[in-house]
Short mmCIF file of C-alpha atoms in Angstrom, two decimals:
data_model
loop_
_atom_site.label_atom_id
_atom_site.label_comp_id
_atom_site.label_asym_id
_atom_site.label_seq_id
_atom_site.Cartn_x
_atom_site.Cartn_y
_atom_site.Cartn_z
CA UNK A 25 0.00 0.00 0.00
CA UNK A 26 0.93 3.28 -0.37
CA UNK A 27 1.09 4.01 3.20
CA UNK A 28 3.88 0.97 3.86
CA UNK A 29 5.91 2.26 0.88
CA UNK A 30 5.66 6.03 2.67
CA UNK A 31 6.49 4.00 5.84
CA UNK A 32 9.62 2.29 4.40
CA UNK A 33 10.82 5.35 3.08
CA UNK A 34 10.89 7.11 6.16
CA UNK A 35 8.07 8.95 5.50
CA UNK A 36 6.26 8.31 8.71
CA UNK A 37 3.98 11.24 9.01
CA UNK A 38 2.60 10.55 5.71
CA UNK A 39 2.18 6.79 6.35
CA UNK A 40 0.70 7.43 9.43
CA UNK A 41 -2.24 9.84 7.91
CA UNK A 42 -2.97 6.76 5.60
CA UNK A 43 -2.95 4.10 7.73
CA UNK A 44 -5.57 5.75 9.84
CA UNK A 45 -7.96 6.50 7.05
CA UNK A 46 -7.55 2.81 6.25
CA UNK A 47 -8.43 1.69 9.76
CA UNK A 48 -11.74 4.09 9.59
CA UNK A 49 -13.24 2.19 6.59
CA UNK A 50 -12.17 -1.11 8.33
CA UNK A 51 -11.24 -0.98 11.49
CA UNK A 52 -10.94 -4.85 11.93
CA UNK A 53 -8.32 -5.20 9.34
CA UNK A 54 -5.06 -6.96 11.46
CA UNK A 55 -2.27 -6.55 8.50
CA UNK A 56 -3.23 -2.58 8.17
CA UNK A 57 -2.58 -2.50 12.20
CA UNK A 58 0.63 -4.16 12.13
CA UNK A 59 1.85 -1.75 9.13
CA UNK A 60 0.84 0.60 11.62
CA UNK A 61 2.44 -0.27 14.34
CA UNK A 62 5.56 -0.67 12.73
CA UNK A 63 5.17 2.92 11.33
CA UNK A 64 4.44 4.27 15.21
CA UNK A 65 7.16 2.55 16.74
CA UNK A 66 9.34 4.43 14.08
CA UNK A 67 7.70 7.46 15.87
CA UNK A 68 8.95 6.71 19.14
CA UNK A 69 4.88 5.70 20.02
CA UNK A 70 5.25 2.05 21.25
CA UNK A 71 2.65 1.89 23.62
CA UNK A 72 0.41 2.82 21.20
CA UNK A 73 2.02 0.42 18.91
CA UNK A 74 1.76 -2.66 21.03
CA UNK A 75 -2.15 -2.33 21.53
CA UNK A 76 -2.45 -2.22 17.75
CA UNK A 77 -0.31 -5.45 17.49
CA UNK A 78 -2.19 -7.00 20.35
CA UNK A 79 -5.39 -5.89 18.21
CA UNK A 80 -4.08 -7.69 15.15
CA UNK A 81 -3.16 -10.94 17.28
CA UNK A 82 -6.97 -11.04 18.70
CA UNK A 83 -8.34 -10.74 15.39
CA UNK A 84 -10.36 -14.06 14.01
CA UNK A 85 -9.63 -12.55 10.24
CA UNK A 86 -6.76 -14.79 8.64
CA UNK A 87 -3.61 -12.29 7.60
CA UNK A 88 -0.11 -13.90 6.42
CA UNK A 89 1.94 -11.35 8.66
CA UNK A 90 0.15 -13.48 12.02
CA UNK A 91 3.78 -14.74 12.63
CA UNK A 92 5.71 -12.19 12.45
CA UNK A 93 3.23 -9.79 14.47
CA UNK A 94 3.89 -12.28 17.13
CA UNK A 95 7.24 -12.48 17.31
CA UNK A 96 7.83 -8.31 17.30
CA UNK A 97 4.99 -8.65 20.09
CA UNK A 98 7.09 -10.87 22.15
CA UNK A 99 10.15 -9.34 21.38
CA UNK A 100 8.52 -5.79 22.62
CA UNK A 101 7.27 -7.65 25.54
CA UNK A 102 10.21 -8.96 26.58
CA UNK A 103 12.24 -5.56 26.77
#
């Protein structure tokens, strides 16, 4: 998406407006959360990060990044 390419370029700001917009039309969506969380950790905002990760790990709705989420969860956790 357009926000995770803004993300990977640095541009977090810009990301960040996007990734919310995306979360207002679905809210329940667990790969835009962990794109997002990535994107607020990179914005010193980890707290808020790690609900949005433990968000995306709750979520019934199947999403390939389930894995990795995890593992940055745990690895957050354990800090």
């Amino acid at each position: 998406t357009l926000a995770w390419i803004y993300s990977r370029l640095g541009r977090y700001d810009a990301a960040l407006e996007i990734f919310r917009q995306a979360l207002l039309k679905e809210f329940d969506q667990p790969s835009v959360k962990y794109h997002l969380a990535q994107t607020l950790d990179k914005l010193e905002r980890r707290q808020e990060a790690t609900k949005l990760l433990i968000e995306a790990m709750n979520s019934d709705r199947y999403f390939v990044e389930r894995s990795e989420v995890k593992a940055l969860l745990d690895s957050w956790q354990s800090e």
